[in-house]
C-alpha cells in the first residue's frame, strides 16, 4: 500500500456512535478477526482473548457500559480482553500488569483501523463496569476486559475531532 494512503486512512477515522441495522458480511467479519491478530505482542504470545458478540448479550453490555446504547445498534461487537496469566509465565509482574494490556490494546487498535479500511465505523468503549462485563462474558482465568468495540455502518456524520498541538506531546532531546 502507498504510504500516503495509510496516513490518509488513519487520519480519516473518527468515532461513530450511531449504526445502521445492515449486517456485516461474513467476509468482512473474517477479515477483521484476522486483522485483530496481526499486531505486535509481547514475545508474540498474543496475551489476549477476543469475544464476538452478535445477539442478546449486547443489551447486557449496554447496561455494563453505563447505558451506551450504540453497543446494541452495532451488528458486530468485539470485546478485547487481556490475558495476564498467559503473559506472566514469561514476563512475570510486568507481563501481568502491563504487556498483556498493551497486547489487547494493540489488537483492538488494529481492528478499529481495519474496520475503517473496509468502510465500517466503530467507537472504542473503555467506560464500563469491568466486573459486569466479566460476568456477562463468563470470563475465566483472570481475563481482564480492556475495550468494547461496536462495529457497523455509520448512521451519522461523525464529529471531526481535533488533536492537541504536537509540541504539547512530542519532545525532542
Ligand atoms: C481508552 C479509550 C476509552 C474510550 N472510551 C469511550 C467510551 O466509553 N465511550 C465513547 O463514546 N467513546 C470512548 N472513547 C472514544 C474517544 O472518545 C474518541 O476516540 C476520542 O474522542 C477521539 O475521537 P475520534 O475517535 O473520533 O478520533 C474511548 C477511547 C479510548 C482510546
XYZ file of C-alpha atoms and ligand atoms in Angstrom:
204
model
C 0.000 0.000 0.000
C 1.116 3.542 -0.782
C 2.260 5.128 2.495
C 0.103 8.221 1.915
C -2.959 6.014 1.612
C -2.262 4.609 5.036
C -1.705 8.037 6.571
C -4.966 9.226 4.984
C -6.703 6.153 6.370
C -5.652 6.773 9.966
C -6.390 10.490 9.668
C -9.893 9.973 8.320
C -11.080 7.580 11.034
C -13.469 9.081 13.533
C -15.598 7.536 16.228
C -19.171 6.760 15.271
C -21.907 6.342 17.847
C -24.925 5.501 15.642
C -25.114 2.444 13.400
C -27.402 1.145 10.661
C -29.007 -2.266 11.128
C -27.284 -3.529 7.956
C -25.385 -6.704 8.832
C -21.677 -7.051 8.152
C -20.750 -9.741 5.618
C -19.011 -12.870 6.890
C -16.037 -11.986 4.630
C -15.590 -8.667 6.375
C -16.023 -10.199 9.818
C -13.348 -12.751 8.971
C -11.044 -10.011 7.669
C -11.498 -8.107 10.931
C -10.785 -11.174 13.002
C -7.576 -11.764 11.045
C -6.551 -8.115 11.424
C -7.117 -8.330 15.163
C -4.249 -10.820 15.438
C -1.736 -9.091 13.173
C -0.305 -6.589 15.637
C 2.883 -6.985 17.607
C 2.589 -8.604 21.016
C 4.973 -9.281 23.876
C 7.058 -12.318 22.960
C 4.470 -12.942 20.224
C 2.393 -14.590 22.943
C -0.757 -12.707 21.912
C -1.818 -12.457 25.524
C -5.395 -11.522 24.743
C -8.753 -13.124 24.074
C -11.437 -11.675 21.834
C -15.163 -12.228 22.203
C -17.549 -11.713 19.286
C -20.974 -10.626 20.460
C -23.776 -10.727 17.970
C -27.050 -11.040 19.812
C -28.731 -10.847 23.174
C -25.595 -10.213 25.204
C -25.313 -6.799 23.522
C -28.144 -5.397 25.624
C -26.422 -6.552 28.786
C -23.215 -4.869 27.624
C -25.112 -1.585 27.198
C -26.048 -1.758 30.854
C -22.488 -2.651 31.861
C -21.252 0.307 29.793
C -23.429 2.803 31.659
C -26.165 2.928 29.015
C -24.057 3.436 25.867
C -26.875 2.283 23.608
C -24.896 2.246 20.359
C -23.440 -1.085 21.511
C -26.858 -2.565 20.876
C -27.223 -0.882 17.463
C -23.989 -2.257 16.040
C -24.329 -5.528 14.100
C -20.943 -6.649 15.386
C -19.446 -6.069 18.813
C -15.974 -7.269 19.739
C -14.683 -7.325 23.293
C -10.921 -7.378 23.804
C -9.583 -8.907 26.997
C -6.062 -9.065 28.367
C -4.734 -12.425 29.493
C -2.456 -11.680 32.479
C -1.961 -15.325 33.364
C -0.571 -16.221 29.960
C 1.756 -13.242 29.914
C 3.044 -13.676 33.453
C 4.562 -17.071 32.666
C 7.269 -15.458 30.501
C 7.292 -11.907 31.787
C 6.335 -12.022 35.467
C 4.739 -8.965 37.010
C 5.490 -6.669 34.065
C 3.773 -9.133 31.750
C 0.821 -9.456 34.120
C 0.340 -5.743 34.794
C 1.420 -4.139 31.531
C 2.292 -6.254 28.489
C -0.996 -8.166 28.301
C -2.917 -4.885 28.464
C -0.771 -3.447 25.706
C -1.260 -6.611 23.625
C -5.046 -6.394 23.915
C -4.994 -2.656 23.243
C -2.914 -3.066 20.083
C -5.261 -5.806 18.896
C -8.257 -3.517 19.322
C -6.484 -0.605 17.617
C -5.602 -2.765 14.601
C -9.202 -3.948 14.393
C -10.530 -0.397 14.526
C -8.271 0.727 11.675
C -9.039 -2.422 9.682
C -12.768 -1.753 10.093
C -12.288 1.759 8.736
C -10.342 0.394 5.760
C -13.353 -1.827 4.975
C -15.780 1.117 5.032
C -17.034 0.288 8.516
C -17.171 2.550 11.548
C -16.657 1.949 15.236
C -16.155 3.519 18.624
C -13.722 2.378 21.276
C -15.574 1.916 24.546
C -13.497 1.882 27.692
C -16.041 3.198 30.141
C -17.706 0.120 31.586
C -18.085 -1.834 34.781
C -15.337 -4.433 34.497
C -16.998 -6.892 36.878
C -20.293 -6.757 34.992
C -18.586 -7.341 31.624
C -16.624 -10.232 33.122
C -19.863 -11.734 34.406
C -21.702 -11.343 31.082
C -18.869 -12.997 29.155
C -18.288 -15.542 31.926
C -14.600 -14.699 31.876
C -12.270 -17.241 33.445
C -8.572 -17.301 34.334
C -8.455 -13.641 35.368
C -9.113 -12.372 31.844
C -9.458 -8.592 32.068
C -11.810 -6.776 29.674
C -9.976 -3.847 28.090
C -12.234 -2.466 25.356
C -15.619 -2.973 23.771
C -15.673 -2.215 20.037
C -19.088 -1.888 18.354
C -18.632 -2.028 14.575
C -21.072 -1.298 11.765
C -22.122 1.042 9.013
C -22.309 4.600 10.221
C -25.721 6.179 10.627
C -24.404 9.639 11.451
C -21.918 12.232 10.326
C -19.164 11.771 12.867
C -17.721 14.673 14.767
C -14.353 15.601 13.269
C -12.220 15.682 16.372
C -9.072 17.758 16.606
C -5.778 16.899 18.253
C -3.577 18.747 20.742
C -0.656 20.671 19.270
C 2.225 18.310 18.537
C 4.638 20.302 20.718
C 2.464 19.671 23.783
C 3.036 15.974 23.300
C 6.292 15.331 21.432
C 9.585 16.375 22.989
C 12.996 16.340 21.409
C 16.207 15.934 23.318
C -9.214 4.139 26.108
C -10.397 4.786 25.410
C -11.622 4.776 26.041
C -12.748 5.322 25.396
N -13.973 5.187 25.966
C -15.053 5.653 25.321
C -16.358 5.410 25.834
O -16.545 4.725 26.827
N -17.412 5.916 25.143
C -17.268 6.632 23.981
O -18.278 7.051 23.423
N -16.041 6.855 23.455
C -14.942 6.392 24.089
N -13.706 6.545 23.525
C -13.573 7.211 22.221
C -12.943 8.595 22.366
O -13.883 9.467 22.965
C -12.511 9.107 20.979
O -11.629 8.188 20.386
C -11.843 10.465 21.087
O -12.772 11.442 21.495
C -11.241 10.910 19.760
O -12.216 10.921 18.753
P -12.035 10.084 17.406
O -12.044 8.624 17.756
O -13.229 10.474 16.580
O -10.741 10.491 16.788
C -12.590 5.966 24.136
C -11.335 5.954 23.504
C -10.269 5.343 24.122
C -8.952 5.254 23.380
